[in-house]
Coordinates of C-alpha atoms in Angstrom, one line a residue:
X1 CA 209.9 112.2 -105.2
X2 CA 211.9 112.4 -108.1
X3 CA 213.6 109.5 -110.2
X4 CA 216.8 111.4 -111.0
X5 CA 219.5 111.5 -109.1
X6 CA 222.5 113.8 -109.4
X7 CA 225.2 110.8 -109.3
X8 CA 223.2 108.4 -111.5
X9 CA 221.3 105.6 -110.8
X10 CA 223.9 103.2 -110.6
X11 CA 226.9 102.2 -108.0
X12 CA 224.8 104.5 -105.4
X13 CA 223.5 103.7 -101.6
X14 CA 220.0 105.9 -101.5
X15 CA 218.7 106.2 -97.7
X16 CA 215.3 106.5 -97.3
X17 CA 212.4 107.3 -94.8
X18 CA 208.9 106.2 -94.5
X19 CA 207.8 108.5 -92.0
X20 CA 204.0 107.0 -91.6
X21 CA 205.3 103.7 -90.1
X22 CA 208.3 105.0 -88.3
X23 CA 211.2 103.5 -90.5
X24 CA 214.4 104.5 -92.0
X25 CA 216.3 102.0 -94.8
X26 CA 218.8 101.9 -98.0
X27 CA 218.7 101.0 -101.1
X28 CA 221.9 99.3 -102.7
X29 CA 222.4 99.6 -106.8
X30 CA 225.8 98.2 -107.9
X31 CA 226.0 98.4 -111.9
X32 CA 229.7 99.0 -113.4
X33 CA 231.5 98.4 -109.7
X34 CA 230.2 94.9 -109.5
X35 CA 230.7 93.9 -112.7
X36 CA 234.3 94.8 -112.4
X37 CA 235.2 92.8 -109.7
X38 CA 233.0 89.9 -111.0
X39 CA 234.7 90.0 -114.4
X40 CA 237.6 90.0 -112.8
X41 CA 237.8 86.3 -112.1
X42 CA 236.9 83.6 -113.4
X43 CA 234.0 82.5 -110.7
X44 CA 231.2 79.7 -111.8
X45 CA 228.3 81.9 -111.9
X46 CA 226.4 80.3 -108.2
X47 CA 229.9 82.1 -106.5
X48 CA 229.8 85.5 -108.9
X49 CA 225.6 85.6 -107.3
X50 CA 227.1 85.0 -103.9
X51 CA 230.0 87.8 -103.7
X52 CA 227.5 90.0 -105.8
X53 CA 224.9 89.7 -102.5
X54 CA 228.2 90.3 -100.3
X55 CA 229.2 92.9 -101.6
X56 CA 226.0 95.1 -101.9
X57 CA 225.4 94.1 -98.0
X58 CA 228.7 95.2 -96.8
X59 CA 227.9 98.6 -99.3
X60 CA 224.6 98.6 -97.0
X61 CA 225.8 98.3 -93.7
X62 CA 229.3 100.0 -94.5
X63 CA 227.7 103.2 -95.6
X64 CA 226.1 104.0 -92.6
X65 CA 229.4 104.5 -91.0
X66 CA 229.5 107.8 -88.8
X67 CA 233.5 108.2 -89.0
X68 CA 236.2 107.2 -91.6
X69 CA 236.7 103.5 -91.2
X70 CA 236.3 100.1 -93.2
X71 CA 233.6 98.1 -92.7
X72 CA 234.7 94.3 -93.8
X73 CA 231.9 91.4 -94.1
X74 CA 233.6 88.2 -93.9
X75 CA 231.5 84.5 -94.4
X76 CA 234.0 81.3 -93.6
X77 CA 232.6 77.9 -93.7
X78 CA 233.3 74.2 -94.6
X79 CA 231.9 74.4 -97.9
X80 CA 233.4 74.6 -101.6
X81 CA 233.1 78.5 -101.6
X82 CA 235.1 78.7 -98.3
X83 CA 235.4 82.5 -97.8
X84 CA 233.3 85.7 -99.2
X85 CA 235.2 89.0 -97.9
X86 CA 233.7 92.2 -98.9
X87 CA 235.9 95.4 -97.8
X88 CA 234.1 98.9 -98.0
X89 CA 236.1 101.7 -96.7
X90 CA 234.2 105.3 -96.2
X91 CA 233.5 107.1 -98.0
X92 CA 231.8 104.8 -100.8
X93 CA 235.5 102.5 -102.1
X94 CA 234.3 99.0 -102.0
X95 CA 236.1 95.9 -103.0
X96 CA 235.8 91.8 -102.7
X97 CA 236.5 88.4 -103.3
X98 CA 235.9 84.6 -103.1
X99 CA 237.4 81.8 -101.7
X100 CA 237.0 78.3 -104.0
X101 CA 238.1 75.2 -104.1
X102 CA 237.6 74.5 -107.8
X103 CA 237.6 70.3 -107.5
X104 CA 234.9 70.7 -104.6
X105 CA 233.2 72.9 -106.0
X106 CA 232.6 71.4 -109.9
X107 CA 231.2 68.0 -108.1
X108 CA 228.6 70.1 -106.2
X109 CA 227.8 72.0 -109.5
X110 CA 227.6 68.5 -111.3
X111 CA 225.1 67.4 -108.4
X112 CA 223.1 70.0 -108.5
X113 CA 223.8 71.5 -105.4
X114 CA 224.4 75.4 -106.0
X115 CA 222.1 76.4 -103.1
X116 CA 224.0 79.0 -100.2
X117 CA 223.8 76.1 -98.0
X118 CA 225.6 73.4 -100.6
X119 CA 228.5 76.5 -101.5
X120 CA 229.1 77.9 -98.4
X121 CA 228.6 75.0 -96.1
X122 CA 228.3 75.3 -92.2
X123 CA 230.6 78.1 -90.4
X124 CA 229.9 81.7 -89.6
X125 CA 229.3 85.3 -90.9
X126 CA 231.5 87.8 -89.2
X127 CA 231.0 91.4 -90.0
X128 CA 234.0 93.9 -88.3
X129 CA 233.9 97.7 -88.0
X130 CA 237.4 99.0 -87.8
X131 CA 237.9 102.9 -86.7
X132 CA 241.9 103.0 -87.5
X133 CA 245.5 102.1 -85.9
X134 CA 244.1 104.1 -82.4
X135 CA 240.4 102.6 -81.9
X136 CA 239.3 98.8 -80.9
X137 CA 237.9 96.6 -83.7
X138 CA 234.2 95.7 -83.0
X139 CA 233.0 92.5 -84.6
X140 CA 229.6 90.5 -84.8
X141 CA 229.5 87.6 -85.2
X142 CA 226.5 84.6 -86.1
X143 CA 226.3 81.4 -87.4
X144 CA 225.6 80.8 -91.2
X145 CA 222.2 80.6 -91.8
X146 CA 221.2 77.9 -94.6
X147 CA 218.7 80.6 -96.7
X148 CA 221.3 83.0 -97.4
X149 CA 223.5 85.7 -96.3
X150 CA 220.1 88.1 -95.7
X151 CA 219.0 85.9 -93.0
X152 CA 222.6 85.7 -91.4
X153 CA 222.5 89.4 -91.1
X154 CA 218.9 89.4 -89.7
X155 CA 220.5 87.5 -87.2
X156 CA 223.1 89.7 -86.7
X157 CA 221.1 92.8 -86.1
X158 CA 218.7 90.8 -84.0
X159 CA 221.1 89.6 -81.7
X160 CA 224.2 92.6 -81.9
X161 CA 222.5 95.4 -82.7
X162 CA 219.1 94.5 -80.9
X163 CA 217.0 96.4 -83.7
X164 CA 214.3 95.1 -86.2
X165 CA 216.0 94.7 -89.4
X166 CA 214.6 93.3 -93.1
X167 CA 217.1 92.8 -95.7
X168 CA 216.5 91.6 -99.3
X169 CA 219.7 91.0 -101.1
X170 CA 219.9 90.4 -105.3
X171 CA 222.3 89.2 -107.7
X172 CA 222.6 87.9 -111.4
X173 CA 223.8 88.9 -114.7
X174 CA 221.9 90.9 -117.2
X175 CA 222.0 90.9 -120.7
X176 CA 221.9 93.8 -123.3
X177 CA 222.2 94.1 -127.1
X178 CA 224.9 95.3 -128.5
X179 CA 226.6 95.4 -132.0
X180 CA 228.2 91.7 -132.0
X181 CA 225.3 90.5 -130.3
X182 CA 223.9 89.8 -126.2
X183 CA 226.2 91.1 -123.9
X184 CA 226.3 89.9 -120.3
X185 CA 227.1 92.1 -117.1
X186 CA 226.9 91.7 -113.7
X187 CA 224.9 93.4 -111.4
X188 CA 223.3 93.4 -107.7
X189 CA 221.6 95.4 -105.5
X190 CA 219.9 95.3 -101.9
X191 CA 217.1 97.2 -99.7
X192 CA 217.2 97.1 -96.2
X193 CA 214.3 98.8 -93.7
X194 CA 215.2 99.5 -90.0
X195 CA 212.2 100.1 -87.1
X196 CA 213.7 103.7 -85.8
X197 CA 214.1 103.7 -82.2
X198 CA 211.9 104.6 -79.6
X199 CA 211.8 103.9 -75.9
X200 CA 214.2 101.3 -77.0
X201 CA 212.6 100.2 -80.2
X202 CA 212.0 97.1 -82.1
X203 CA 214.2 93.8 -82.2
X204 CA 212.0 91.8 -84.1
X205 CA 211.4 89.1 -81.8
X206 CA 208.8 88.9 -79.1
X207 CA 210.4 87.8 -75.8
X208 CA 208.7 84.2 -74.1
X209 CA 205.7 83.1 -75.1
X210 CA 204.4 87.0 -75.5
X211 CA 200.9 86.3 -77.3
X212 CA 199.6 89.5 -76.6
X213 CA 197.7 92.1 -79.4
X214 CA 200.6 93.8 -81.2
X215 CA 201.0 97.8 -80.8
X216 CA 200.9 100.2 -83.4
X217 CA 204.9 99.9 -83.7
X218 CA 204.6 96.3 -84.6
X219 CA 201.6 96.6 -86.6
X220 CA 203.4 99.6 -88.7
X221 CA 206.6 97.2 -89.1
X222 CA 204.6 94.0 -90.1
X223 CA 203.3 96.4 -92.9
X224 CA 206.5 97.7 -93.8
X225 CA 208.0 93.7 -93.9
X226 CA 205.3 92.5 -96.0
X227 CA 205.5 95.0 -98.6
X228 CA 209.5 94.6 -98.6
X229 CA 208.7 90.8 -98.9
X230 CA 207.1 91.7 -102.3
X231 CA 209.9 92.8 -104.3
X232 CA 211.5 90.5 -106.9
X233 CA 215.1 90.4 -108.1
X234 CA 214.4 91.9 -111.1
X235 CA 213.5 95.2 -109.3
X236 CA 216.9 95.1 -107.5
X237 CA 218.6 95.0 -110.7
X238 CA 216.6 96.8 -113.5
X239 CA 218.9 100.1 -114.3
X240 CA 216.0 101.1 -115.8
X241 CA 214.3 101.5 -112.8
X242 CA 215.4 104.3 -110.7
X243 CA 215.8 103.3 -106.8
X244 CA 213.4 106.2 -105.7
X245 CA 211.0 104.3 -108.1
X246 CA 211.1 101.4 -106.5
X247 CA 210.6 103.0 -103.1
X248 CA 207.5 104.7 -104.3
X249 CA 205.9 101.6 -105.7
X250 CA 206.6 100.4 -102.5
X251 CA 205.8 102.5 -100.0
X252 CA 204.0 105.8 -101.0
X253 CA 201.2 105.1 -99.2
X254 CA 203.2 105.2 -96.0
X255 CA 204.6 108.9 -96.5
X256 CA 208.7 107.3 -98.4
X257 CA 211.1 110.3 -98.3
X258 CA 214.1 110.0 -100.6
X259 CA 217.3 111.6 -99.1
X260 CA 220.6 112.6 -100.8
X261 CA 222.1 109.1 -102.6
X262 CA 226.0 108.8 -102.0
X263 CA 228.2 107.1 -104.6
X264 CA 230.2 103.7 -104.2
X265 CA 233.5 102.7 -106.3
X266 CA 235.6 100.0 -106.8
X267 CA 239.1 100.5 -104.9
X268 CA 241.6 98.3 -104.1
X269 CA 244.9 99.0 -102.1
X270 CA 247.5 96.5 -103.8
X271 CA 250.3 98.4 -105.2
X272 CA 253.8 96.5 -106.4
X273 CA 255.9 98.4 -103.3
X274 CA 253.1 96.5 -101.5
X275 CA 253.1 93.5 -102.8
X276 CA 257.4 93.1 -102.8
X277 CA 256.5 94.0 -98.7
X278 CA 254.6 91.2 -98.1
X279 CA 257.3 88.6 -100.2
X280 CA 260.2 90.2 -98.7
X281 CA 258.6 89.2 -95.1
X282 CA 259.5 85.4 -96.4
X283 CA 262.4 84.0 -95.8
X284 CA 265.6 83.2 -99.0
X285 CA 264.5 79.3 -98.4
X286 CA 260.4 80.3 -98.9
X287 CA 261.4 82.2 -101.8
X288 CA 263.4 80.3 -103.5
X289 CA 259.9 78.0 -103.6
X290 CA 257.7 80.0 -104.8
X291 CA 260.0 80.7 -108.0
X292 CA 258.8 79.5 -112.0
X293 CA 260.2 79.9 -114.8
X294 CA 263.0 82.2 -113.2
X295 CA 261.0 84.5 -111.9
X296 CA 258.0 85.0 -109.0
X297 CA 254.4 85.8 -109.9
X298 CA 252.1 87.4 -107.4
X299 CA 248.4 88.0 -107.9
X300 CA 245.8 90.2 -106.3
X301 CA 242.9 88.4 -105.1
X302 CA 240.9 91.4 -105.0
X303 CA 241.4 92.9 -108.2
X304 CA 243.5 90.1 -110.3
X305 CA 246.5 92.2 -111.0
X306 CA 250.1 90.4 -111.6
X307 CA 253.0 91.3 -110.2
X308 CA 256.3 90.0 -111.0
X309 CA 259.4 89.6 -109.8
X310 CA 262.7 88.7 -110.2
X311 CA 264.1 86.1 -106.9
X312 CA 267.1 88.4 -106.0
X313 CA 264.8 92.0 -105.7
X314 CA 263.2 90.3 -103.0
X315 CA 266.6 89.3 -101.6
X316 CA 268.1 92.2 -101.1

């Protein structure tokens, strides 16, 4: 295996295979993209750690895609950080944002509760695969789980997509030198193993009370699990170390196979002709509301940017 990778080591999805135990995963490094969109707003840093692990699982699960689609990863719950969307749209244009209530939010901070559970409260995790205008929607969803968005999406593939999943999801800033001193950026990254499927394959779970001696398939994904289990943050976000690295300290035993790594960029869709759309949809009396100053200011949630407008464009 080699530790260079054509595209870089950053804002990449690598797919992997560890043919000795029968498994197939992805590894998520998101350097510059997720920094962008985390710098972008003005997020206490338990929420920038919380759209950073959203948006490196929807750049999992969304590059797997078969077909030109979007794949959008949606959490909505009763909590201070009240929606996560992450958008990825194929091939590799990813985008995202949070949901706060700022007053909520600053008392649970002040009481020490920055935990998933405490931000994101009780709701659901909802994860939508849509094919265009001409093709159904599908959409999973599962309940929010109280460890984190990793165990929602076990969950998910446990109970939607009926195949043994392990996901280990990272976030956090990372600090640099530079010429006026420590610089901070943002940074995430995931790695996800699947059991490939045979005669059915693996969920997971055993069915009933099964306390029976496991086969070789279970015994070659408890292996596989346990040495996922071992990997620490820091290895999800070092650029220093190369994802086909990681994948050999952890599984070159086991036969790892790196395959071709495809890129991932920020993108977002909001335009001014879009944005003047969506305000002209509002009636004269709604417009005339949302006026300051003279004028009306719109803002992108996704990437921040401000549009403005004069009351009678939208008028005429």
């Amino acid at each position: 295996m080699s530790d260079t990778v054509a595209i870089g080591t950053d804002d990449i999805v690598q797919p992997f295979q560890i043919e000795g135990l029968g498994i197939r995963g992805r590894v998520v490094r998101l350097g510059p993209l997720v920094d962008r969109v985390l710098s972008a707003h003005a997020y206490a840093e338990p929420v920038s750690r919380l759209l950073g692990e959203a948006l490196a699982l929807a750049a999992m699960i969304g590059s797997a895609l078969k077909f030109e689609g979007r794949f959008i990863l949606q959490t909505k719950g009763d909590g201070p950080v009240g929606m996560l969307v992450a958008d990825y749209e194929s091939p590799g244009k990813l985008r995202g944002y949070a949901q706060v209530d700022e007053a909520r939010l600053a008392d649970a901070l002040v009481a020490g509760r920055a935990a998933p559970a405490d931000l994101l409260g009780k709701g659901f995790l909802a994860l939508t695969i849509d094919q265009g205008a001409d093709m159904e929607r599908y959409q999973g969803i599962v309940a929010l789980d109280a460890r984190g968005l990793s165990h929602s999406a076990h969950e998910y593939f446990a109970s939607s997509e009926q195949v043994a999943t392990r996901i280990r999801l990272a976030a956090g800033p990372f600090y640099h030198r530079a010429a006026a001193g420590p610089e901070k950026n943002w940074r995430a990254g995931a790695i996800m193993i699947q059991h490939i499927a045979r005669d059915g394959g693996l969920t997971g779970y055993r069915e009933g009370e099964d306390q029976g001696p496991w086969t070789q398939e279970e015994e070659n994904w408890n292996r596989a699990a346990i040495l996922l289990d071992t990997v620490e943050d820091h290895e999800l976000l070092d650029p220093a170390l190369a994802p086909t690295r990681l994948l050999f300290r952890l599984f070159h035993e086991d036969g790892v196979r790196a395959y071709e790594p495809s890129g991932v960029e920020f993108s977002c869709h909001c335009s001014r002709d879009r944005m003047e759309t969506v305000l002209r949809s509002f009636g004269g009396h709604e417009i005339d509301e949302m006026v300051q100053e003279g004028v009306i200011t719109a803002t992108c949630e996704f990437c921040s940017a401000v549009y403005v407008f004069k009351p009678e464009e939208l008028k005429e």
